[in-house]
C-alpha positions as a printed Julia matrix, in Angstrom:
98×3 Matrix{Float64}:
 33.91  30.45  -17.47
 36.67  33.02  -17.35
 40.37  32.65  -17.91
 41.99  29.29  -17.27
 44.53  29.32  -14.45
 47.5   27.01  -14.89
 50.45  26.91  -12.48
 52.81  27.21  -15.46
 51.35  30.67  -16.13
 52.38  31.92  -12.69
 55.69  33.0   -14.21
 53.9   36.21  -15.21
 53.5   37.02  -11.51
 57.24  37.5   -11.01
 57.14  41.15  -12.12
 54.36  42.16   -9.68
 56.2   40.28   -6.94
 59.39  42.24   -7.63
 57.45  45.52   -7.66
 55.8   44.68   -4.34
 59.17  43.81   -2.78
 60.61  47.09   -4.07
 57.77  49.07   -2.52
 58.14  47.24    0.81
 61.86  48.07    0.68
 61.14  51.74   -0.04
 58.2   52.39    2.27
 59.27  50.51    5.38
 62.91  51.52    5.99
 62.96  50.12    9.5
 64.0   46.45    9.48
 63.78  46.44    5.69
 66.1   43.44    5.28
 64.01  41.41    7.67
 60.67  42.39    6.14
 61.7   41.81    2.54
 63.36  38.5     3.46
 60.3   37.38    5.39
 57.94  38.31    2.54
 60.18  36.56    0.04
 60.29  33.4     2.15
 56.52  33.44    2.65
 55.91  33.72   -1.08
 58.23  30.78   -1.7
 57.33  28.53    1.22
 53.51  28.77    1.3
 53.03  27.36   -2.23
 55.74  24.76   -1.54
 53.95  23.69    1.64
 50.65  23.43   -0.19
 52.29  21.38   -2.95
 53.89  19.1    -0.36
 50.47  18.6     1.21
 49.01  17.6    -2.16
 51.82  15.09   -2.71
 51.42  13.48    0.7
 47.62  13.7     1.12
 45.44  14.25   -1.92
 43.09  17.16   -1.24
 41.2   18.87   -4.09
 40.8   22.06   -2.04
 44.56  22.43   -1.7
 45.0   21.9    -5.45
 42.56  24.75   -6.06
 44.43  26.91   -3.54
 47.73  26.28   -5.32
 46.31  27.55   -8.59
 44.27  30.47   -7.22
 46.31  31.79   -4.29
 49.28  33.34   -6.2
 47.12  35.45   -8.56
 44.95  36.62   -5.65
 48.04  37.52   -3.64
 49.45  39.45   -6.63
 46.19  41.36   -7.07
 46.1   42.26   -3.38
 49.74  43.35   -3.49
 49.2   45.5    -6.56
 46.17  47.17   -4.98
 48.28  47.81   -1.9
 50.86  49.47   -4.16
 48.12  51.59   -5.73
 46.94  52.66   -2.3
 50.46  53.78   -1.37
 50.8   55.75   -4.6
 47.48  57.56   -4.27
 47.77  58.21   -0.54
 51.48  58.81   -0.19
 52.62  60.85    2.8
 53.01  64.53    2.01
 56.51  65.87    2.02
 57.61  69.19    3.44
 57.81  70.67   -0.05
 54.17  69.74   -0.76
 52.99  71.39    2.46
 54.67  74.73    1.77
 51.9   75.75   -0.63
 49.14  75.24    1.99
């Protein structure tokens, strides 16, 4: 039971993906172009590779991965964002009151 997962509904995952890329850009200033580009390419190429595998060799496990992997990756990315918000590094201004 639960909610049906259709690949056509993965369009709703674009907003979390953009938010995750924005946080990677903000939090990791060193090599930010490389990191954001690499993350962007991974998000595009991993599902494409899985789809290519399904087209060439039929594998029911890969079909399930195609439909389940993007929402799981979005949930993990959003929890990572939450972790950064709750445990953000303290600035000098925050430490002056201690």
